[in-house]
Coordinates of C-alpha atoms in Angstrom, one line a residue:
M1 CA -232.5 99.5 -128.2
G2 CA -231.0 101.9 -125.7
C3 CA -233.1 103.9 -123.3
C4 CA -232.1 107.2 -124.9
S5 CA -233.4 106.0 -128.3
S6 CA -237.0 105.5 -127.2
K7 CA -239.2 107.3 -129.8
E8 CA -242.6 106.8 -128.1
S9 CA -244.2 110.3 -127.8
K10 CA -245.5 111.7 -124.6
R11 CA -249.1 110.7 -124.1
D12 CA -251.7 110.2 -121.4
W13 CA -251.9 107.0 -119.5
N14 CA -254.4 104.5 -120.9
P15 CA -254.8 101.7 -118.4
L16 CA -255.5 98.3 -119.9
E17 CA -256.9 99.8 -123.1
E18 CA -254.6 98.1 -125.6
R19 CA -251.8 95.5 -125.6
S20 CA -248.7 95.2 -127.8
C21 CA -245.4 93.4 -127.7
T22 CA -242.6 95.4 -126.0
D23 CA -238.8 95.3 -126.4
I24 CA -238.8 92.5 -129.0
P25 CA -235.1 93.0 -129.9
W26 CA -234.2 92.3 -126.2
L27 CA -236.4 89.2 -126.2
I28 CA -234.5 87.9 -129.2
I29 CA -231.1 88.6 -127.5
F30 CA -232.3 86.8 -124.4
I31 CA -233.5 83.8 -126.3
L32 CA -230.1 83.7 -128.1
F33 CA -228.3 83.9 -124.8
C34 CA -230.5 81.0 -123.4
I35 CA -229.6 79.0 -126.5
G36 CA -226.0 79.6 -125.7
M37 CA -226.6 78.3 -122.2
A38 CA -228.1 75.2 -123.7
C39 CA -225.2 74.8 -126.0
I40 CA -222.8 74.8 -123.0
C41 CA -224.8 71.9 -121.6
G42 CA -224.7 70.1 -125.0
F43 CA -220.9 70.7 -125.1
T44 CA -220.4 68.9 -121.7
I45 CA -222.5 66.0 -122.9
V46 CA -220.6 65.6 -126.2
T47 CA -217.2 65.7 -124.3
G48 CA -218.3 62.9 -122.0
A49 CA -218.7 64.9 -118.8
T50 CA -222.3 63.7 -118.3
T51 CA -221.2 60.1 -118.4
R52 CA -218.4 60.8 -115.9
L53 CA -220.8 62.6 -113.6
I54 CA -223.6 59.9 -113.7
Y55 CA -221.4 56.8 -113.6
G56 CA -218.5 58.2 -111.7
Y57 CA -214.8 57.8 -112.4
D58 CA -211.7 57.0 -110.5
S59 CA -208.5 58.9 -110.1
Y60 CA -206.9 57.2 -113.1
G61 CA -209.5 58.2 -115.7
N62 CA -211.5 55.0 -115.7
I63 CA -215.3 55.4 -115.8
C64 CA -217.0 53.0 -113.4
G65 CA -219.3 50.4 -115.0
R66 CA -217.7 50.8 -118.4
N67 CA -214.9 49.2 -120.4
N68 CA -212.3 52.0 -120.7
T69 CA -209.5 52.9 -123.1
K70 CA -205.9 53.5 -122.2
I71 CA -204.7 57.0 -121.3
Q72 CA -201.2 57.6 -122.4
G73 CA -198.8 57.8 -119.5
V74 CA -201.3 56.5 -116.9
D75 CA -200.5 52.9 -116.0
L76 CA -203.7 52.1 -114.1
S77 CA -206.0 53.5 -116.8
G78 CA -207.8 51.5 -119.6
R79 CA -209.3 48.9 -117.2
N80 CA -212.6 47.0 -117.7
M81 CA -214.8 48.3 -114.9
V82 CA -218.1 46.8 -116.1
D83 CA -218.5 44.9 -112.8
N84 CA -217.1 47.8 -110.6
K85 CA -220.1 50.3 -110.7
Y86 CA -219.5 52.3 -107.5
V87 CA -217.0 55.1 -106.7
F88 CA -215.1 54.6 -103.4
F89 CA -213.0 57.3 -101.8
L90 CA -210.0 56.3 -99.7
D91 CA -210.6 59.3 -97.4
P92 CA -214.1 60.6 -98.1
C93 CA -213.8 63.5 -95.7
S94 CA -210.7 65.0 -97.4
I95 CA -212.2 67.8 -99.3
D96 CA -210.4 71.0 -100.4
I97 CA -213.2 73.5 -99.6
I98 CA -211.4 76.5 -101.3
N99 CA -210.7 74.8 -104.6
R100 CA -213.9 72.6 -104.4
K101 CA -212.0 69.4 -105.1
M102 CA -211.9 65.9 -103.5
K103 CA -208.3 65.4 -102.4
S104 CA -208.8 61.7 -101.8
I105 CA -207.9 59.0 -104.3
S106 CA -211.1 57.5 -105.8
L107 CA -211.5 53.9 -107.0
C108 CA -214.1 51.9 -108.8
V109 CA -215.4 49.0 -106.6
S110 CA -218.1 46.4 -107.0
K111 CA -219.6 46.9 -103.5
C112 CA -219.5 49.6 -100.8
P113 CA -218.5 48.4 -97.3
T114 CA -221.6 48.1 -95.2
T115 CA -219.8 47.5 -91.9
E116 CA -216.9 49.2 -90.3
L117 CA -213.5 47.9 -91.3
K118 CA -210.9 48.5 -88.6
T119 CA -207.7 46.8 -89.8
H120 CA -206.0 46.0 -93.1
Y121 CA -206.8 42.4 -92.5
D122 CA -210.5 43.4 -92.5
L123 CA -209.9 45.1 -95.9
K124 CA -208.3 41.8 -97.2
Q125 CA -211.2 39.7 -96.0
F126 CA -213.8 42.1 -97.4
A127 CA -212.0 42.1 -100.8
L128 CA -211.7 38.3 -100.9
N129 CA -215.3 37.7 -99.8
N130 CA -217.0 40.3 -101.9
G131 CA -214.6 40.7 -104.8
S132 CA -214.4 44.5 -104.0
A133 CA -210.8 45.7 -103.7
L134 CA -210.6 48.9 -101.6
C135 CA -206.9 49.6 -102.2
T136 CA -205.4 50.8 -105.4
Y137 CA -205.4 48.4 -108.4
D138 CA -201.7 47.7 -108.3
I139 CA -201.9 46.0 -104.9
S140 CA -203.3 42.5 -104.6
P141 CA -205.8 42.0 -101.8
T142 CA -203.7 39.2 -100.2
R143 CA -200.9 41.8 -99.7
Y144 CA -203.0 44.4 -97.9
P145 CA -201.8 43.7 -94.3
G146 CA -198.1 43.9 -95.0
H147 CA -197.7 46.1 -98.1
A148 CA -195.2 49.0 -97.7
D149 CA -197.6 51.5 -99.3
R150 CA -200.7 50.4 -97.4
F151 CA -201.0 53.7 -95.5
T152 CA -201.1 55.8 -98.7
K153 CA -202.8 53.4 -101.2
C154 CA -205.4 51.9 -98.9
P155 CA -208.3 53.7 -97.3
K156 CA -207.9 55.6 -94.0
L157 CA -208.7 53.4 -91.1
P158 CA -211.2 52.7 -89.7
V159 CA -213.3 52.6 -92.9
P160 CA -216.8 53.7 -91.9
P161 CA -219.9 51.9 -93.2
S162 CA -221.2 53.5 -96.4
K163 CA -224.0 53.0 -98.9
S164 CA -224.8 54.2 -102.4
V165 CA -227.2 57.2 -102.6
P166 CA -230.0 56.8 -105.1
L167 CA -229.1 58.3 -108.5
S168 CA -225.5 58.5 -107.4
R169 CA -223.0 55.6 -107.7
R170 CA -220.8 56.9 -104.9
C171 CA -220.1 55.2 -101.6
I172 CA -221.3 57.8 -99.1
P173 CA -220.3 57.3 -95.4
A174 CA -223.2 56.8 -93.1
D175 CA -221.3 57.9 -90.0
I176 CA -222.2 61.5 -88.9
S177 CA -218.7 62.2 -87.6
C178 CA -217.5 62.6 -91.2
Y179 CA -220.1 65.3 -91.8
A180 CA -219.0 67.0 -88.6
E181 CA -215.4 67.2 -90.0
L182 CA -216.8 68.7 -93.2
A183 CA -218.7 71.3 -91.1
V184 CA -215.5 72.2 -89.2
S185 CA -213.5 72.6 -92.4
F186 CA -216.3 74.6 -94.1
F187 CA -216.9 77.1 -91.3
N188 CA -213.2 77.0 -90.3
L189 CA -214.1 76.7 -86.7
V190 CA -211.7 75.6 -84.0
I191 CA -214.1 73.6 -81.9
D192 CA -214.3 70.2 -80.3
N193 CA -215.5 67.7 -82.9
N194 CA -217.8 66.1 -80.2
I195 CA -219.7 69.3 -79.9
I196 CA -220.3 69.5 -83.6
S197 CA -221.4 65.9 -83.6
R198 CA -223.9 66.6 -80.8
V199 CA -225.2 69.7 -82.6
V200 CA -225.8 67.9 -85.9
A201 CA -227.3 65.0 -84.0
G202 CA -229.6 67.4 -82.3
V203 CA -230.8 68.7 -85.7
M204 CA -231.4 65.2 -87.0
A205 CA -233.3 64.2 -83.8
S206 CA -235.4 67.3 -83.8
K207 CA -236.2 67.4 -87.5
D208 CA -240.0 66.8 -86.8
I209 CA -240.1 69.8 -84.5
I210 CA -238.1 71.9 -87.0
V211 CA -240.6 71.1 -89.8
G212 CA -243.6 71.8 -87.5
L213 CA -242.3 75.1 -86.4
C214 CA -241.4 76.2 -89.9
A215 CA -245.0 75.4 -90.8
L216 CA -246.0 77.6 -87.9
S217 CA -244.0 80.5 -89.3
L218 CA -245.9 80.1 -92.6
V219 CA -249.2 80.3 -90.8
L220 CA -248.1 83.3 -88.8
S221 CA -247.0 85.1 -92.0
L222 CA -250.5 84.5 -93.5
I223 CA -252.2 85.8 -90.3
M224 CA -249.9 88.9 -90.3
M225 CA -250.9 89.8 -93.8
V226 CA -254.6 89.8 -92.7
V227 CA -253.9 91.6 -89.4
I228 CA -252.0 94.4 -91.1
R229 CA -255.1 95.3 -93.1
Y230 CA -257.3 95.8 -90.1
I231 CA -254.9 97.4 -87.6
S232 CA -252.7 99.3 -90.0
K233 CA -253.8 102.6 -88.7
V234 CA -253.2 101.8 -85.1
M235 CA -249.9 100.1 -85.9
V236 CA -248.5 103.1 -87.9
W237 CA -249.5 105.7 -85.3
I238 CA -248.2 103.6 -82.4
I239 CA -244.8 103.4 -84.1
S240 CA -244.8 107.1 -84.8
I241 CA -245.7 108.0 -81.2
L242 CA -243.0 105.7 -79.8
T243 CA -240.5 107.2 -82.2
V244 CA -241.3 110.7 -81.0
I245 CA -241.2 109.7 -77.3
G246 CA -237.9 108.0 -77.8
T247 CA -236.2 110.9 -79.6
L248 CA -237.6 113.5 -77.1
G249 CA -236.6 111.3 -74.1
G250 CA -233.1 110.7 -75.4
T251 CA -232.5 114.3 -76.1
G252 CA -233.8 115.3 -72.7
V253 CA -231.6 112.8 -71.0
L254 CA -228.5 114.1 -72.8
W255 CA -229.3 117.7 -71.8
W256 CA -229.9 116.7 -68.2
L257 CA -226.6 114.9 -68.1
Y258 CA -224.8 117.9 -69.6
V259 CA -226.3 120.3 -67.0
D260 CA -225.5 117.9 -64.2
H261 CA -221.9 117.4 -65.2
R262 CA -221.4 121.1 -65.8
N263 CA -222.7 122.0 -62.3
A264 CA -220.5 119.3 -60.8
L265 CA -217.5 120.8 -62.7
N266 CA -218.4 124.4 -61.6
N267 CA -218.9 123.3 -58.0
N268 CA -215.6 121.4 -57.9
T269 CA -217.4 118.2 -57.0
T270 CA -215.9 116.2 -59.8
S271 CA -214.8 112.6 -59.5
V272 CA -211.3 111.3 -58.9
F273 CA -210.5 111.4 -62.6
G274 CA -209.8 115.1 -62.4
K275 CA -211.2 118.3 -63.8
E276 CA -209.6 117.8 -67.3
V277 CA -211.5 114.6 -67.9
A278 CA -214.7 116.1 -66.5
A279 CA -214.3 119.1 -68.8
D280 CA -213.9 116.7 -71.8
N281 CA -217.1 114.9 -70.7
V282 CA -219.0 118.2 -70.5
K283 CA -217.9 119.1 -74.0
A284 CA -218.8 115.7 -75.4
L285 CA -222.2 115.8 -73.7
L286 CA -222.8 119.2 -75.2
V287 CA -222.0 118.0 -78.7
Y288 CA -224.2 114.9 -78.3
A289 CA -227.1 117.0 -76.9
I290 CA -226.8 119.5 -79.7
C291 CA -226.7 116.8 -82.4
A292 CA -229.6 115.0 -80.8
T293 CA -231.6 118.2 -80.6
V294 CA -231.0 119.0 -84.3
F295 CA -231.9 115.4 -85.2
T296 CA -235.1 115.5 -83.1
V297 CA -236.2 118.9 -84.5
V298 CA -235.6 117.7 -88.1
L299 CA -237.5 114.5 -87.4
L300 CA -240.4 116.3 -85.8
L301 CA -240.6 118.7 -88.6
V302 CA -240.5 115.9 -91.2
M303 CA -243.2 114.0 -89.3
V304 CA -245.4 117.1 -89.0
F305 CA -244.9 117.9 -92.6
M306 CA -245.6 114.3 -93.7
R307 CA -248.3 113.4 -91.1
K308 CA -251.0 113.7 -93.8
R309 CA -249.1 111.5 -96.1
V310 CA -248.9 108.8 -93.5
S311 CA -252.6 108.4 -93.9
L312 CA -252.0 107.5 -97.6
T313 CA -249.7 104.7 -96.4
I314 CA -252.5 103.5 -94.0
S315 CA -255.0 103.6 -96.9
L316 CA -252.7 101.7 -99.2
F317 CA -252.2 99.0 -96.6
H318 CA -255.9 98.7 -96.2
V319 CA -256.5 98.4 -100.0
A320 CA -253.6 95.9 -100.2
G321 CA -255.5 93.6 -97.8
K322 CA -258.5 93.8 -100.1
V323 CA -256.3 92.9 -103.1
F324 CA -255.3 89.7 -101.4
I325 CA -258.9 88.8 -100.6
H326 CA -259.9 89.2 -104.3
I327 CA -256.6 87.7 -105.6
P328 CA -255.7 85.0 -103.1
L329 CA -253.3 83.3 -105.5
L330 CA -250.9 86.2 -104.9
V331 CA -249.9 84.4 -101.7
L332 CA -248.5 81.5 -103.8
Q333 CA -246.2 83.7 -105.9
P334 CA -243.2 83.2 -103.6
F335 CA -243.7 79.5 -103.9
W336 CA -243.7 79.5 -107.7
T337 CA -240.8 81.8 -107.9
F338 CA -238.8 79.8 -105.3
L339 CA -239.6 76.6 -107.2
C340 CA -238.5 78.1 -110.5
L341 CA -235.3 79.4 -109.0
M342 CA -234.5 76.1 -107.3
L343 CA -235.0 74.2 -110.6
F344 CA -232.8 76.6 -112.5
W345 CA -230.1 76.7 -109.8
V346 CA -230.0 72.8 -109.7
Y347 CA -229.6 72.8 -113.5
W348 CA -227.0 75.5 -113.3
L349 CA -225.0 73.6 -110.6
A350 CA -225.3 70.4 -112.6
V351 CA -223.9 72.1 -115.7
L352 CA -221.1 73.7 -113.6
L353 CA -220.1 70.3 -112.3
L354 CA -220.1 69.0 -115.9
L355 CA -217.9 71.9 -117.0
G356 CA -215.4 70.8 -114.3
L357 CA -215.4 67.3 -115.8
A358 CA -215.4 68.4 -119.5
G359 CA -212.3 68.4 -121.6
S360 CA -209.5 66.0 -122.2
P361 CA -207.9 63.8 -119.5
V362 CA -204.4 65.1 -118.5
K363 CA -202.0 63.5 -116.1
N364 CA -201.0 65.6 -113.1
N365 CA -197.2 65.1 -112.8
S366 CA -197.2 66.0 -109.1
T367 CA -199.8 63.5 -108.0
N368 CA -199.7 61.0 -111.0
L369 CA -203.5 61.2 -111.1
V370 CA -205.8 62.2 -113.9
E371 CA -207.5 65.6 -114.2
Y372 CA -209.9 66.9 -116.9
Q373 CA -208.9 70.2 -118.5
M374 CA -210.4 72.3 -121.2
S375 CA -208.2 74.2 -123.7
G376 CA -208.7 77.1 -126.0
P377 CA -211.9 79.3 -126.0
A378 CA -213.8 76.5 -124.1
R379 CA -212.0 77.6 -120.9
Y380 CA -214.1 80.8 -120.8
L381 CA -217.4 79.0 -121.0
V382 CA -217.6 79.1 -117.2
W383 CA -217.8 82.9 -117.3
Y384 CA -220.6 82.8 -119.8
H385 CA -222.3 80.3 -117.5
A386 CA -221.8 82.6 -114.5
V387 CA -223.4 85.6 -116.3
G388 CA -226.3 83.3 -117.1
L389 CA -226.8 82.5 -113.4
I390 CA -227.3 86.2 -112.6
W391 CA -229.3 87.3 -115.7
I392 CA -231.7 84.4 -115.7
S393 CA -232.2 84.6 -111.9
E394 CA -233.0 88.3 -112.2
F395 CA -235.3 87.5 -115.1
I396 CA -237.3 85.0 -113.0
L397 CA -237.6 87.6 -110.1
A398 CA -238.7 90.2 -112.7
F399 CA -241.3 87.9 -114.0
Q400 CA -242.8 87.6 -110.5
Q401 CA -242.8 91.4 -110.2
M402 CA -244.5 91.9 -113.5
S403 CA -247.1 89.2 -112.7
I404 CA -247.9 90.8 -109.4
A405 CA -248.1 94.2 -111.0
G406 CA -250.3 93.0 -113.8
A407 CA -252.8 91.4 -111.4
V408 CA -252.9 94.4 -109.1
V409 CA -253.3 96.8 -112.1
T410 CA -256.2 94.7 -113.3
Y411 CA -257.8 94.9 -109.9
Y412 CA -257.3 98.6 -109.5
F413 CA -258.5 99.7 -112.9
T414 CA -261.5 97.5 -113.0
R415 CA -264.4 99.5 -111.7
D416 CA -266.8 96.6 -111.2
K417 CA -264.8 94.1 -109.1
S418 CA -267.4 91.4 -110.0
R419 CA -266.1 91.5 -113.5
L420 CA -262.5 90.6 -112.6
P421 CA -261.1 87.5 -114.3
S422 CA -261.6 84.3 -112.3
T423 CA -257.8 84.1 -111.8
P424 CA -256.3 87.6 -112.3
I425 CA -252.8 86.4 -111.4
L426 CA -252.8 83.7 -114.0
S427 CA -254.2 86.2 -116.6
A428 CA -251.4 88.6 -115.7
M429 CA -248.8 85.8 -116.1
L430 CA -250.2 84.8 -119.5
R431 CA -250.3 88.5 -120.6
T432 CA -246.6 88.8 -119.5
L433 CA -245.6 85.7 -121.4
R434 CA -247.4 86.9 -124.5
Y435 CA -246.4 90.6 -124.6
H436 CA -243.7 91.6 -122.1
L437 CA -240.9 89.1 -121.9
G438 CA -238.6 91.5 -123.8
T439 CA -239.2 94.2 -121.2
L440 CA -238.2 91.7 -118.4
A441 CA -235.1 90.7 -120.3
K442 CA -234.0 94.3 -120.7
G443 CA -234.7 95.2 -117.1
S444 CA -233.0 92.1 -115.7
F445 CA -230.0 92.7 -117.9
I446 CA -229.5 96.2 -116.5
I447 CA -229.4 94.8 -113.0
T448 CA -227.0 92.1 -114.1
M449 CA -224.6 94.7 -115.6
V450 CA -224.5 96.4 -112.2
K451 CA -224.3 93.3 -110.1
I452 CA -221.4 91.7 -112.1
P453 CA -218.7 94.5 -111.4
R454 CA -219.8 94.6 -107.8
L455 CA -219.3 90.8 -107.4
I456 CA -215.9 91.1 -109.2
L457 CA -214.8 93.8 -106.8
M458 CA -215.9 91.8 -103.8
Y459 CA -214.0 88.8 -105.2
I460 CA -210.9 91.0 -105.6
H461 CA -211.3 92.4 -102.1
S462 CA -211.5 88.8 -100.6
K463 CA -208.4 87.7 -102.5
L464 CA -206.4 90.8 -101.5
K465 CA -207.6 90.8 -97.9
G466 CA -204.6 91.5 -95.6
K467 CA -202.4 92.4 -98.6
E468 CA -203.7 95.7 -99.9
N469 CA -203.0 99.1 -98.2
A470 CA -205.6 101.1 -96.3
C471 CA -206.3 103.4 -99.3
A472 CA -206.9 100.6 -101.7
R473 CA -209.1 98.8 -99.2
C474 CA -211.2 102.0 -98.7
M475 CA -211.5 102.6 -102.5
L476 CA -212.7 99.0 -103.1
K477 CA -215.2 99.2 -100.3
S478 CA -216.4 102.6 -101.5
C479 CA -216.9 101.2 -105.1
V480 CA -218.7 98.2 -103.8
C481 CA -221.0 100.3 -101.7
C482 CA -221.7 102.7 -104.6
L483 CA -222.6 99.9 -106.9
W484 CA -224.8 98.3 -104.3
C485 CA -226.7 101.6 -103.9
L486 CA -227.0 101.9 -107.6
E487 CA -228.3 98.4 -107.9
K488 CA -231.0 99.0 -105.3
C489 CA -232.1 102.3 -107.0
L490 CA -232.3 100.6 -110.4
A491 CA -234.2 97.6 -108.9
Y492 CA -236.8 100.0 -107.4
L493 CA -237.1 101.9 -110.7
N494 CA -237.3 98.6 -112.6
Q495 CA -240.2 97.5 -110.4
N496 CA -242.1 100.7 -111.2
A497 CA -241.2 100.4 -114.8
Y498 CA -242.8 96.9 -114.9
T499 CA -245.9 98.4 -113.3
A500 CA -246.1 101.2 -116.0
T501 CA -245.7 98.5 -118.6
A502 CA -248.5 96.5 -117.1
I503 CA -250.7 99.6 -117.2
N504 CA -249.9 101.1 -120.7
S505 CA -248.1 98.2 -122.5
T506 CA -245.1 100.5 -123.3
S507 CA -241.4 99.6 -123.7
F508 CA -239.1 99.4 -120.8
C509 CA -237.5 102.8 -121.3
T510 CA -240.7 104.6 -121.9
S511 CA -242.3 103.0 -118.9
A512 CA -239.2 103.8 -116.7
R513 CA -239.4 107.4 -117.8
D514 CA -243.1 107.7 -117.1
A515 CA -242.8 106.0 -113.8
F516 CA -239.9 108.1 -112.8
T517 CA -241.9 111.3 -113.6
I518 CA -244.8 110.1 -111.4
L519 CA -242.5 109.2 -108.6
V520 CA -240.7 112.6 -108.7
E521 CA -244.1 114.4 -108.6
N522 CA -245.0 112.4 -105.5
A523 CA -241.5 112.4 -103.9
L524 CA -242.7 113.0 -100.3
R525 CA -245.4 110.4 -100.6
V526 CA -242.8 107.9 -101.9
A527 CA -240.6 108.8 -98.9
A528 CA -243.5 108.3 -96.5
I529 CA -244.4 104.9 -97.9
N530 CA -240.8 103.7 -98.1
T531 CA -240.0 104.7 -94.5
V532 CA -243.2 104.2 -92.5
G533 CA -244.4 101.3 -94.6
D534 CA -241.1 99.4 -94.7
F535 CA -240.6 100.0 -91.0
V536 CA -244.0 98.6 -90.2
L537 CA -243.4 95.5 -92.4
F538 CA -239.9 95.1 -90.8
L539 CA -241.6 95.1 -87.3
A540 CA -244.1 92.5 -88.6
K541 CA -241.1 90.3 -89.7
V542 CA -239.5 90.7 -86.3
L543 CA -242.8 89.7 -84.6
I544 CA -243.2 86.6 -86.7
V545 CA -239.6 85.5 -85.9
A546 CA -240.0 86.3 -82.2
C547 CA -243.2 84.3 -81.9
T548 CA -241.7 81.3 -83.8
A549 CA -238.5 81.5 -81.6
F550 CA -240.6 81.6 -78.5
A551 CA -242.6 78.5 -79.6
S552 CA -239.3 76.8 -80.5
V553 CA -237.8 77.3 -77.1
L554 CA -240.9 75.9 -75.5
A555 CA -241.0 72.9 -77.8
L556 CA -237.3 72.1 -77.5
N557 CA -237.3 72.6 -73.8
Y558 CA -239.8 69.7 -73.5
H559 CA -237.3 67.4 -75.1
R560 CA -234.3 67.5 -72.8
E561 CA -232.5 64.8 -74.6
Y562 CA -231.5 67.4 -77.2
T563 CA -228.6 68.7 -75.2
V564 CA -227.5 71.0 -77.9
W565 CA -230.4 72.7 -79.7
V566 CA -228.8 76.0 -80.6
L567 CA -228.5 75.0 -84.2
P568 CA -232.2 73.8 -84.5
L569 CA -233.3 77.1 -83.0
L570 CA -231.1 79.0 -85.4
I571 CA -232.5 77.1 -88.4
I572 CA -236.1 77.7 -87.3
C573 CA -235.5 81.4 -86.8
L574 CA -233.7 81.8 -90.2
F575 CA -236.5 79.9 -92.0
A576 CA -239.2 82.0 -90.2
Y577 CA -237.5 85.2 -91.3
M578 CA -237.2 83.9 -94.9
V579 CA -240.9 82.9 -95.0
A580 CA -241.9 86.2 -93.4
H581 CA -239.7 88.2 -95.8
C582 CA -241.1 86.3 -98.9
F583 CA -244.8 86.9 -97.9
L584 CA -244.4 90.5 -96.7
S585 CA -242.2 91.3 -99.7
V586 CA -245.2 90.4 -101.9
F587 CA -247.3 92.6 -99.7
E588 CA -244.8 95.4 -100.1
N589 CA -244.8 95.0 -103.9
V590 CA -248.6 95.2 -103.9
V591 CA -248.4 98.4 -101.9
D592 CA -245.9 99.9 -104.4
V593 CA -248.0 99.0 -107.4
L594 CA -251.1 100.4 -105.7
F595 CA -249.3 103.6 -105.1
L596 CA -248.3 104.1 -108.7
C597 CA -251.8 103.3 -109.8
F598 CA -253.2 105.7 -107.3
A599 CA -250.8 108.5 -108.4
V600 CA -251.8 108.0 -112.1
D601 CA -255.4 107.9 -111.2
A602 CA -255.2 111.0 -109.0
K603 CA -253.3 112.9 -111.7
Y604 CA -255.5 112.1 -114.7
N605 CA -258.9 112.0 -113.1
N606 CA -260.9 114.4 -110.9
G607 CA -264.1 112.6 -110.2
S608 CA -266.1 114.5 -112.8
P609 CA -268.4 112.7 -115.4
G610 CA -266.2 111.0 -117.9
R611 CA -263.1 111.2 -115.6
E612 CA -264.3 109.2 -112.6
Y613 CA -261.7 107.8 -110.2
F614 CA -260.8 104.1 -110.3
M615 CA -259.6 104.1 -106.7
D616 CA -261.0 102.4 -103.6
K617 CA -263.3 104.2 -101.1
S618 CA -260.5 104.6 -98.5
L619 CA -258.2 106.2 -101.1
M620 CA -261.1 108.3 -102.3
E621 CA -261.5 109.7 -98.8
F622 CA -257.8 110.6 -98.8
V623 CA -258.2 112.5 -102.0
E624 CA -261.3 114.3 -100.8
N625 CA -259.6 115.3 -97.6
S626 CA -256.6 116.6 -99.6
K627 CA -258.9 118.7 -101.7
K628 CA -260.6 120.2 -98.7
R629 CA -257.1 121.1 -97.3
G630 CA -256.3 122.7 -100.7
R631 CA -253.6 120.3 -101.7
Y632 CA -255.1 119.7 -105.1
K633 CA -256.3 122.4 -107.6
P634 CA -257.0 122.7 -111.3
E635 CA -253.9 123.2 -113.4
D636 CA -255.4 125.9 -115.5
G637 CA -258.6 127.0 -117.2
S638 CA -258.5 124.1 -119.6
G639 CA -259.7 121.7 -116.8
R640 CA -257.6 119.0 -118.3
E641 CA -256.4 117.5 -115.0
M642 CA -256.2 117.9 -111.3
K643 CA -252.5 118.1 -110.6
A644 CA -250.7 117.9 -107.3
M645 CA -249.0 121.0 -106.1
A646 CA -245.2 121.0 -106.0
H647 CA -244.1 119.4 -102.8

């Protein structure tokens, strides 16, 4: 199953000719792992955690809405709570953010207070009128106003009005100030609570504007994907020219400053800081000017050397625009992926909460309250669950990449575009489900194995922050950085391996090897696409965010009652960037897949009868121009292939 044990022999690429299941052992491992995840959920259900989560429970081990059994050593346990169906917290804003625990005592009550209760007398009247006692069970409602423990065993005054949220039997405060306190504790900000309240109030009041402007960012992202296709050539060359002007101008300014300061030093017209400081400035300017000159020369040489390859990036952008015209459902891929991730994350969080409630009730001797703890091997289920979060999330993202790759490969290697499937993206998804889930499981597992140690090191660094010495801190950061770089490299290789699998239906290791070989043979083209192309797409993201932010400022400015609209503006800008990133990342994936298809096509075909190109007209023009410049030539007398010269 390892990459080094791949026994598939070296062979030519055969696009879309035959399909077979790939990496079946890894699919079996992944299925068994998912069964293990389901067993964890089953374990929490069997141990009663689901009942405690759905119905709620108090701090003494009583499940609300149920008749409970006595817990040894806990006097207030074993009560009949059939009529008390709601969980009420004495101090609902008392949350331990670090340990993710509610520090407040919780009780089972028959009704949530719908009006503000300001005094203990109000608590007494509420309990007598509604039969809902808001203090601990050992205090009679008639004794609320004068009981000695009323400040610790009764709710914090004033008690805000609350209501039960649908599907949750918890009394949730309706007062926004409570959420402001949570925001302060979460962000650990020392700021006036009134400001937080006004900011949150501004968000709630401007929610319609936020939704409308988020929709605007979605429209702008779609427009940008169309615009890039038609002005890609102009955009790329404008960026290149501005880069050249900027580097030449900066270098020239540095040399001018060096000459000016040196003349001032030689003519004894230095400033009051003295000749020593002036001499240091001259040396520093000389070093900066030399470094800038070297950088500029290298940059210009690279741009001159790669200027012909920039045209390939432009052609790929143009073809990518055509792909979206023929396969419009590609635009919806981020939505489906996001929906799948959200559903899985909700399930994962729910099971994580259930794991926190699983186990046996144990009395905490320091607080005299009940906690649920797991013993034995069950304590380590949370780690298995954490690995599942990473692996399955990566698997879902890999499924999107394979689906996009399959649709683009089908488009590229179909000569007659009128014979394309009616829905190429759905055909690619079904093909992936039928043949290549094992490949996705293996590729996502590799990323998981790199991501886990990086996250562990980051956790260790956060725990030791301020305690470790400089050397240990440097080593930890270096390891985290190296693992991050390795993860990004493997992710890029995985994406191309999925493309190779979509073309040839080979296993992950064989596909990764073949894709790596193609990428190495076209290293400079890869560099051009990943620099020029990514930079153009980054500028497109910035443009979308800037336009959305400008519209946000105008819209919010017309509603002066929102005195604090910094947070709404920040939310809009973040959402705009996320939307732009999702859409343009799909565009970037399409470009990467097209490049690998183009490289394979150019390597194994030469346009002669029987070996016609599959590529688009714009890419064909690029190849013909390359041939005229002598960049392609027959490998030998056999005439087997047209091979790129060593770059």
